[in-house]
Every structure is written in structure tokens, then in C-alpha cells.
Short mmCIF file of C-alpha atoms (C1' of nucleotides) in Angstrom, two decimals:
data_model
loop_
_atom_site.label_atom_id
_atom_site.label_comp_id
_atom_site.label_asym_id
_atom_site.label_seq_id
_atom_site.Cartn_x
_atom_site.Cartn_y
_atom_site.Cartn_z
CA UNK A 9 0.00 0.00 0.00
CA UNK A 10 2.15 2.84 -1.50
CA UNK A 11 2.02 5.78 1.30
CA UNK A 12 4.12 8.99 1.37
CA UNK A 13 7.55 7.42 1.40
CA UNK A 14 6.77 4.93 -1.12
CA UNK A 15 5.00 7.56 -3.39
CA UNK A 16 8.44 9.44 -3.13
CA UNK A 17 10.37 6.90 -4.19
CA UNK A 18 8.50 6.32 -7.12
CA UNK A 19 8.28 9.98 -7.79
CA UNK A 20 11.91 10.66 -7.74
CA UNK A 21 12.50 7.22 -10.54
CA UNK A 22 10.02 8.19 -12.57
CA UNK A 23 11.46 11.98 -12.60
CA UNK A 24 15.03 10.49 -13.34
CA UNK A 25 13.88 8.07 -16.03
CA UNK A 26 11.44 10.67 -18.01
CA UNK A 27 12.00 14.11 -17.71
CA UNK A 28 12.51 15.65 -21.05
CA UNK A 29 10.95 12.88 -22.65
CA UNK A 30 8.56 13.30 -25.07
CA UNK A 31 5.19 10.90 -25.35
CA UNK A 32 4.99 9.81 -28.92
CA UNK A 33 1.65 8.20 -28.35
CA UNK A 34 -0.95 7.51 -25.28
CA UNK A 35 -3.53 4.90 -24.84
CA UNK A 36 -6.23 4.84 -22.09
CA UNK A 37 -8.64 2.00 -21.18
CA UNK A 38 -11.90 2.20 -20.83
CA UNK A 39 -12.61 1.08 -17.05
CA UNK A 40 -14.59 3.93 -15.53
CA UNK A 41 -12.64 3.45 -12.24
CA UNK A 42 -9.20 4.84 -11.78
CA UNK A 43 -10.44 7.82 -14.61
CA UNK A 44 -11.15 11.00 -12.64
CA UNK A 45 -10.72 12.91 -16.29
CA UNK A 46 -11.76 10.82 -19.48
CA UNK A 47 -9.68 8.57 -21.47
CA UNK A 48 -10.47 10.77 -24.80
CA UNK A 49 -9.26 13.89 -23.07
CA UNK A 50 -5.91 12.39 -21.42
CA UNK A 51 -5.11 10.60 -24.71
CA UNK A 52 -5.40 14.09 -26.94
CA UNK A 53 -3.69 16.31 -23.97
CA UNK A 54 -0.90 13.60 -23.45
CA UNK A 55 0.44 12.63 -27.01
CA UNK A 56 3.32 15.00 -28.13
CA UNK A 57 3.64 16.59 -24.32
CA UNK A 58 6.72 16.19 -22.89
CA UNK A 59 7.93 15.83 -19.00
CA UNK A 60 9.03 18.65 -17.16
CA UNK A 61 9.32 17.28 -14.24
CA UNK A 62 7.77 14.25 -11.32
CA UNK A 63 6.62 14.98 -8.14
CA UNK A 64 5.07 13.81 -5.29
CA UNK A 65 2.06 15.45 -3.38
CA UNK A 66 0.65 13.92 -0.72
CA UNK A 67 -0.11 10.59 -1.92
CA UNK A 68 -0.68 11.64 -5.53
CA UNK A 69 2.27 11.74 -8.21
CA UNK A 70 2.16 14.58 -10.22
CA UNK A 71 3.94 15.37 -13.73
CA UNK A 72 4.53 18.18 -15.25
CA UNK A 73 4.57 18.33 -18.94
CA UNK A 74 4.63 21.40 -21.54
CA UNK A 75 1.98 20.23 -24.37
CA UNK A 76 2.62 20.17 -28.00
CA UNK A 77 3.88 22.39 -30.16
CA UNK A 78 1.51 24.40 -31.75
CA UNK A 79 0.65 23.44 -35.03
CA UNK A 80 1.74 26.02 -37.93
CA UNK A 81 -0.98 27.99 -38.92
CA UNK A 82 -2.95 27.09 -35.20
CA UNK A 83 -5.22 29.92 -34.12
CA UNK A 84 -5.08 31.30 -30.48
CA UNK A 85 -1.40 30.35 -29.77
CA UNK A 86 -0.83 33.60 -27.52
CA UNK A 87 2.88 34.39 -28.05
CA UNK A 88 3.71 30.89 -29.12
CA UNK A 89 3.38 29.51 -25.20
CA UNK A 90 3.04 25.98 -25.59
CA UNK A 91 -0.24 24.96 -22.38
CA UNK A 92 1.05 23.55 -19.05
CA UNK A 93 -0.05 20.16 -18.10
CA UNK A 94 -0.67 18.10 -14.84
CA UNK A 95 -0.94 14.70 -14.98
CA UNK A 96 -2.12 13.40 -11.90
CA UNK A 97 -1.32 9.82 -10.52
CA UNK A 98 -3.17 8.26 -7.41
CA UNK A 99 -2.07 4.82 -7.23
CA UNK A 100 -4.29 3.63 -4.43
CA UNK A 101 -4.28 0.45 -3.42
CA UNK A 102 -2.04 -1.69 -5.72
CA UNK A 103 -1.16 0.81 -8.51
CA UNK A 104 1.66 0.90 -10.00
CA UNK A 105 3.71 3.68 -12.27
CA UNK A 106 6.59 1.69 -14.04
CA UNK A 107 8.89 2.65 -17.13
CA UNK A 108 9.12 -0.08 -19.03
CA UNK A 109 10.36 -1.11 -22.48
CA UNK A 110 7.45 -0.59 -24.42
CA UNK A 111 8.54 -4.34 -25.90
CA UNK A 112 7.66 -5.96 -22.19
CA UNK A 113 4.51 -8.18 -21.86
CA UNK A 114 1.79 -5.84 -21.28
CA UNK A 115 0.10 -7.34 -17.75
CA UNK A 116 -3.33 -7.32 -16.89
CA UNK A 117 -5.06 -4.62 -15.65
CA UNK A 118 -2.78 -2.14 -17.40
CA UNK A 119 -5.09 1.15 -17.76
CA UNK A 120 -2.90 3.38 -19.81
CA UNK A 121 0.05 3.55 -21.41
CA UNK A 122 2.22 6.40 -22.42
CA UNK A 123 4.82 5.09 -25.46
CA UNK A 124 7.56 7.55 -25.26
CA UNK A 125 9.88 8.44 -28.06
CA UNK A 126 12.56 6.64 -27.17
CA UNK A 127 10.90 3.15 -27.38
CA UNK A 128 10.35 3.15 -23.64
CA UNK A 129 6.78 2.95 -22.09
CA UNK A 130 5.14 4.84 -18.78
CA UNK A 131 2.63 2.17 -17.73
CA UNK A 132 -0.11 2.71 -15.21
CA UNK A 133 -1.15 -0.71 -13.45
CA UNK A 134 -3.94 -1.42 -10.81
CA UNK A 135 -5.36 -4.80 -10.46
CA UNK A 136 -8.06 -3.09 -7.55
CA UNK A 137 -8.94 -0.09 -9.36
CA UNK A 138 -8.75 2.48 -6.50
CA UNK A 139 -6.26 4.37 -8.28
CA UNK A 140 -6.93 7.74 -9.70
CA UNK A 141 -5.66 8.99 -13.24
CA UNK A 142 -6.49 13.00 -13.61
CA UNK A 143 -5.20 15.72 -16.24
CA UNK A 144 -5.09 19.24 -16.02
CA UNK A 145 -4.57 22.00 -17.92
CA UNK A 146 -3.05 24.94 -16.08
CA UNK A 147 -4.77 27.61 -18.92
CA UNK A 148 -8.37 26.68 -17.39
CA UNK A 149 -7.86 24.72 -14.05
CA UNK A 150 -5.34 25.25 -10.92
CA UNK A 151 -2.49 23.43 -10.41
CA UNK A 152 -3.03 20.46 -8.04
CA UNK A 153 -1.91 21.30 -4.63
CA UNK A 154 -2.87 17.79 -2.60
CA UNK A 155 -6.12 18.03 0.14
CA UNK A 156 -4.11 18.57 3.42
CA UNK A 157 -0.83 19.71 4.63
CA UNK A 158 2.71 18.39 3.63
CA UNK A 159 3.71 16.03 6.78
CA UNK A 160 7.42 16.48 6.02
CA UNK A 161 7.57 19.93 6.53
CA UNK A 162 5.21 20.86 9.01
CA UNK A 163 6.19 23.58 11.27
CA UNK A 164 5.25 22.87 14.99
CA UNK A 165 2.61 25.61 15.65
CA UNK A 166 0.96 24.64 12.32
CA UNK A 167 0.65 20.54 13.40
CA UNK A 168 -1.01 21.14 17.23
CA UNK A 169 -3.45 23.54 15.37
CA UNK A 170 -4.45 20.71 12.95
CA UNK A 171 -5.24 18.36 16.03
CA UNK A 172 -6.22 20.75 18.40
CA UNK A 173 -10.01 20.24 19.41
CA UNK A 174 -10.78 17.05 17.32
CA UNK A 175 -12.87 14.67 19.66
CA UNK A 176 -11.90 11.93 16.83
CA UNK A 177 -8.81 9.21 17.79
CA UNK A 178 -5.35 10.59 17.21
CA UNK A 179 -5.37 7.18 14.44
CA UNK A 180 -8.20 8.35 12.14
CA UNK A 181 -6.91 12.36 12.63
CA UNK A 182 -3.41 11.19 11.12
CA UNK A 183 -5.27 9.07 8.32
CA UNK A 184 -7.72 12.01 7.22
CA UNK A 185 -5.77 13.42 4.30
CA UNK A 186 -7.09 17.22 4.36
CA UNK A 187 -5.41 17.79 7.58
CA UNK A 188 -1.76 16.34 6.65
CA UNK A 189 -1.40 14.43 3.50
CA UNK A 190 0.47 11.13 2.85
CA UNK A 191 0.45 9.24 5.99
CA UNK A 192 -1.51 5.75 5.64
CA UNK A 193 -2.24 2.95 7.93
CA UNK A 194 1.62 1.75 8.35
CA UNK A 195 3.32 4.87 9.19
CA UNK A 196 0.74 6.03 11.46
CA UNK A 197 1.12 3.04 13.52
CA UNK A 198 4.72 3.57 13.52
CA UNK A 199 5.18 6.52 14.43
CA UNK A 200 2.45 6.39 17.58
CA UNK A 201 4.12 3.45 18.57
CA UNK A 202 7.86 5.31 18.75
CA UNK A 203 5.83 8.11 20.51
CA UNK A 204 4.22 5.64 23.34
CA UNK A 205 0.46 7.11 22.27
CA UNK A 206 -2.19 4.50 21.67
CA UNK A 207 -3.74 5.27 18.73
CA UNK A 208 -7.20 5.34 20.16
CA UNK A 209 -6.29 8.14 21.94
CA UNK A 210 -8.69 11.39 20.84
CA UNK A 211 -6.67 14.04 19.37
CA UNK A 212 -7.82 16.78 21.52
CA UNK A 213 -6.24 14.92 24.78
CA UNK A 214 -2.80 14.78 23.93
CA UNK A 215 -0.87 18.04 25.01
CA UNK A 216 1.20 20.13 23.12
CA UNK A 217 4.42 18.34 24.24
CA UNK A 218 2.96 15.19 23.12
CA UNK A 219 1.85 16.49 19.70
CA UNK A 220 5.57 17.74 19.17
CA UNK A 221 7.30 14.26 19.89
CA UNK A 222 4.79 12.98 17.17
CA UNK A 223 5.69 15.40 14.88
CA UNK A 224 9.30 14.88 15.35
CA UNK A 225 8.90 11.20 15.24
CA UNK A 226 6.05 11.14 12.19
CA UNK A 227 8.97 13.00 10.23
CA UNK A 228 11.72 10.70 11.58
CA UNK A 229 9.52 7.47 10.15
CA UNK A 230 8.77 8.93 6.87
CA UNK A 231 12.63 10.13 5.88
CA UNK A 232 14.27 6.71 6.99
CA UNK A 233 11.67 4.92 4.57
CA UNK A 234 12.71 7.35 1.81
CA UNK A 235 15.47 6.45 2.54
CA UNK A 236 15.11 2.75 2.67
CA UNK A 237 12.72 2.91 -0.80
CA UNK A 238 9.17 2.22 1.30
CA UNK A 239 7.77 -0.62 2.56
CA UNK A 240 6.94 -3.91 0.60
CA UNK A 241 3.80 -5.10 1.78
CA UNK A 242 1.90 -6.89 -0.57
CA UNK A 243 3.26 -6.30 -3.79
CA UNK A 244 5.01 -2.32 -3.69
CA UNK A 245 7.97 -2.30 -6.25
CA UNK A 246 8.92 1.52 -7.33
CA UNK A 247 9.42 2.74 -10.61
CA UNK A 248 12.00 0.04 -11.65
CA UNK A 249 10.71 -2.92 -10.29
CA UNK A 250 12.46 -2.72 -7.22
CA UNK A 251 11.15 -3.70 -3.59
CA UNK A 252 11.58 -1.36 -0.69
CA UNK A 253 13.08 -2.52 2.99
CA UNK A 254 11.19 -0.23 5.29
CA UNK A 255 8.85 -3.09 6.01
CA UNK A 256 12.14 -4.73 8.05
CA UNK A 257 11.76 -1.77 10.43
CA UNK A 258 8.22 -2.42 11.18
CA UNK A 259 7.91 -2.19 14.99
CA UNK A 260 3.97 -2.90 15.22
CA UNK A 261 2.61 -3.07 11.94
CA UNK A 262 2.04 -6.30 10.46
CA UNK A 263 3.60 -7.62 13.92
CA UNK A 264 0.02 -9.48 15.92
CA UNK A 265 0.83 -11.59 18.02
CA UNK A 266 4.57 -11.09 18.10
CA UNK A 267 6.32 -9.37 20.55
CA UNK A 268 7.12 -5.82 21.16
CA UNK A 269 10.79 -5.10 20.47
CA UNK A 270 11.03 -2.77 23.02
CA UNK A 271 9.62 -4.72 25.94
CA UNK A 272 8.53 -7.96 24.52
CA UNK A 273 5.13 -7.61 25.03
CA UNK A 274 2.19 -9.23 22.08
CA UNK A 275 1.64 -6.84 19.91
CA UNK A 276 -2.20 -5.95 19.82
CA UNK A 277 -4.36 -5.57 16.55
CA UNK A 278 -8.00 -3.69 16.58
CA UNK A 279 -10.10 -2.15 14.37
CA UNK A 280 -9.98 1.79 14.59
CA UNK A 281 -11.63 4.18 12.15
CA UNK A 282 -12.32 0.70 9.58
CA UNK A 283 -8.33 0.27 9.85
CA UNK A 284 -6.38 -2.51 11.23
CA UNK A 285 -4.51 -1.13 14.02
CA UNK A 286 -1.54 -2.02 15.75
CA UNK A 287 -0.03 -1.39 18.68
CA UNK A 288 1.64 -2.44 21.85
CA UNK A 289 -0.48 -2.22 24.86
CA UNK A 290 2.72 -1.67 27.52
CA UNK A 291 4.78 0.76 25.69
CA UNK A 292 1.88 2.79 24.55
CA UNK A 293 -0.39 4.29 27.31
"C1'" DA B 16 -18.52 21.23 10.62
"C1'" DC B 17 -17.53 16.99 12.09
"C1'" DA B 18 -17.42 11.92 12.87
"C1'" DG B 19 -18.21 7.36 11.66
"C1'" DG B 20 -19.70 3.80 8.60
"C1'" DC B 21 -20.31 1.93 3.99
"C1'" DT B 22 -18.69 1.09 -0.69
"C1'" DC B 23 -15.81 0.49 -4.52
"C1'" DC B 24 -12.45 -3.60 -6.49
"C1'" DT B 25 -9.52 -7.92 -7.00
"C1'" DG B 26 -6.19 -11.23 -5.22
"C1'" DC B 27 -4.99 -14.06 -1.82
"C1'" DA B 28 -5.23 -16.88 2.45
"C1'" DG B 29 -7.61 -19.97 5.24
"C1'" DG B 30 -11.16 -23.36 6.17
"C1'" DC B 31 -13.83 -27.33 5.06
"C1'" DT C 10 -8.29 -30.53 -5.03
"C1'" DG C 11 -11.53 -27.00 -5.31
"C1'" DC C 12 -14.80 -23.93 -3.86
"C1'" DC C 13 -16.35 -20.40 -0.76
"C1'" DT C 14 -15.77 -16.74 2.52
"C1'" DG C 15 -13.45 -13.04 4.53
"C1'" DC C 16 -9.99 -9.70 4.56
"C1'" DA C 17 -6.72 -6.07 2.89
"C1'" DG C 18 -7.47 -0.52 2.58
"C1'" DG C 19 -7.50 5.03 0.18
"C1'" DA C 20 -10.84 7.98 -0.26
"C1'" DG C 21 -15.39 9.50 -1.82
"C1'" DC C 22 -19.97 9.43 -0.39
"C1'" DC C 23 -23.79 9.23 2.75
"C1'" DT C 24 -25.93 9.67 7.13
"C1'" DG C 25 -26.59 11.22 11.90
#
DNA sequence: ACAGGCTCCTGCAGGC
DNA sequence: TGCCTGCAGGAGCCTG
């Protein structure tokens, strides 16, 4: 389940591997699903664009690409500026975002596929469908800017006001994407276990001092699995193919039943806001 | 405005 | 062996 760190890696190969590229040809399928803008309009906007640059927001991946060059003769090119694009990749579930030869076995569920002009391919995977594909184009629409605030960067002041008066557990609060983005079920268990908070715990209880240690820790989680490529659970490979190791540093998640590494306690799993939530019931009060 | 529950979707694990 | 059931969860939607 590709979260902020994984999304990052995957960001930064996909930035590496296509930027100045240019997309000789696009193909969307037709599954309503994972299409937040139409196939039609993402296969016109994206063939002849070429990438500016990858990044990550939140969860989402977002490319930058300058479209086409304007066709001679082409009314309404104001001073020859060639339209900015966004195209927008939520990979959900079990999406993936790989560059490929565009030779390799195309796999099921494959949604779209961006045929670049170097023979290479930008495919777009998801066997569950909860991923999002979305275009924009800057002339008419804003540039994405992710539902919450970025987790990485969050100033102190700016984090207690997010939590301060929500009667909802400090577990759901760190899942609900408009208040910070990119932290999922894995590395909000983490980090409240390295804090000592159960994640039951309603937001509006924990005092400021507590809230800073969680920031401080939240941010300590999600840079050493950058820097460790993410977590492989399930079936997470970034951009390349490549598995993560974060998941070796897993303190509570994914752990039931085993014990704590801190005190040796079982770890404890419960349902909390529809999640499966782990924790261990002696080091976190 | 906020909180909590349901739903989408497929692959896989476990039970009989 | 093979079928069935339940579970995994990000986020949009609905309800209270």
C-alpha cells in the first residue's frame, strides 16, 4: 500500500527516467474506475507533451509536462506559449507507475500507457482499481496542490493547530488526508508506537508536548523509509521494479501476536476508524 | 462542521 | 483438489 515514502520513491525514478521525454503516443482503457478525467481527453492532452518534471504530493504523483507544439498555422497560440499540463497519478491500493520497455509483456489490468519516443513505455497498473488517473490544464484549471498539509515539513505551531479540538482518535486524525497528506495505515502506527500514544487516543487529549514528539517522530519514520525505498507489503515495487526494505523496520505493523521489540510484550491488533490497528499495549499508554 | 460507517475492487489466504 | 468466505485498505460518499 504505496504511502508517502513509497509515493516518493516512485516519484523521484520516474522523474530520473522521463523528464525531457517526449510521449509519442498515449492509450487509455476504458474502465470507468481509476479515470477521474476521461480517457479521450488524457489521450489528446498527453500525445506529443513532454515531461518537465515528477513529483510527489501527498499521496498523488504529479507530472509536469509542456503540451505540444503548436501546429503552424494554429489559431489562439498567444505568443507561441506551448499549455502547461498536470498529470495526476493516485495509485491507491495496488497501482503501480513503471517505465518499461514498451517491448515488455503488457500485464493485466494495465489502464494506460504512455509510449515515449525513445521506445520506452510509462505504464499505469492497478489490479483493484482504486487508483486515480487525472489531467489538467493549467490555462483553465489550478495546479493540483494535494487536500491537506505536507507532513514532512510541518512547522510545529501549524501541526497542534491541525489536532487541536478534534474529539476523533489521534489514528483516524493522522489518516484524514485534508489535515496532513500522505500518511496511511503503516506509518501512522509507527510513528504512535515510537511516541508511546495508543492510537485510540482522541486528538484533543494529547498536550502540546505530546503532539511535538509525534511530529518529530512522524517525520523521523517517513525520511528513513525514503530512505530505505518504502515498505513492501503486498506487492510495492517503485518505478524500476524494485522492492523497498522499510517493512524490516516495522515495529507494530504487520507484527500481531509477536512481541514488542522494546519490551517484549504481544503486539495488539483492533479495528480503529475501519483500519487494522496495531499497537503495543505496555509501551503505549 | 464533524465523525463514523459503507462502498468500490480484485487477489490471496484460510477453512472445510 | 476445489470452492467459498473473509480480509486487505484510500478515499469519496452518505448519514446522523
Amino acid at each position: 500500500m504505496p504511502e508517502l515514502p513509497e509515493v516518493e520513491t516512485i516519484a523521484r525514478g520516474v522523474d530520473e527516467r522521463v523528464r525531457g521525454a517526449r510521449i509519442l503516443a498515449a492509450w487509455f482503457g476504458s474502465h470507468r474506475e481509476p479515470m477521474k478525467t476521461s480517457p479521450r481527453v488524457q489521450e489528446k492532452a498527453l500525445t506529443g507533451a513532454q515531461f518537465a518534471s515528477v513529483r510527489r504530493v501527498g499521496k498523488h504523483i504529479v507530472c509536469h509536462l509542456t503540451g505540444p507544439a503548436h501546429q503552424p498555422g494554429s489559431l489562439g497560440a498567444e505568443s507561441g506559449q506551448s499549455p502547461e499540463l498536470q498529470w495526476i497519478v493516485h495509485l491507491g491500493m495496488t497501482g503501480r507507475l513503471l517505465v518499461t520497455d514498451s517491448a515488455a509483456e503488457v500485464v493485466a489490468h494495465t489502464h494506460a500507457r504512455l509510449t515515449l519516443e525513445d521506445g520506452r513505455e510509462i505504464r499505469f497498473v492497478d489490479a483493484r482499481r482504486f487508483g486515480r488517473l487525472e489531467l489538467r490544464n493549467l490555462r483553465h484549471q489550478q495546479a493540483f496542490q494535494g487536500p491537506g498539509t505536507e507532513p514532512l515539513t510541518i512547522a510545529p505551531e501549524a501541526f497542534h493547530a491541525l489536532f487541536h479540538g478534534r474529539k476523533t482518535s489521534i489514528k483516524a486524525a493522522l489518516l484524514n488526508q485534508n489535515l496532513l497528506h500522505g500518511v496511511g495505515n503503516i506509518y501512522a502506527d509507527e510513528s504512535l508506537f515510537r511516541v508511546g500514544i495508543r492510537p485510540q487516543t482522541r486528538a484533543h487529549r494529547l498536550t502540546r508536548a505530546q503532539l511535538e514528539r509525534l511530529r518529530v517522530a512522524l517525520q523521523e519514520v517517513l525520511t528513513q523509509a525514503i530512505q530505505l525505498g518504502g515498505s513492501s507489503v503486498s506487492d510495492y515495487v517503485d518505478a524500476n521494479g524494485v522492492k523497498g526494505f522499510f517493512q524490516l523496520e516495522h515495529r507494530v505493523y504487520g507484527r500481531e501476536g509477536q512481541s514488542c521489540r522494546v519490551c517484549g510484550a504481544a503486539i495488539r491488533r483492533v479495528q480503529l476508524a475501519g483500519r487494522s490497528t496495531h499497537f503495543c499495549p505496555a509501551c503505549q499508554r
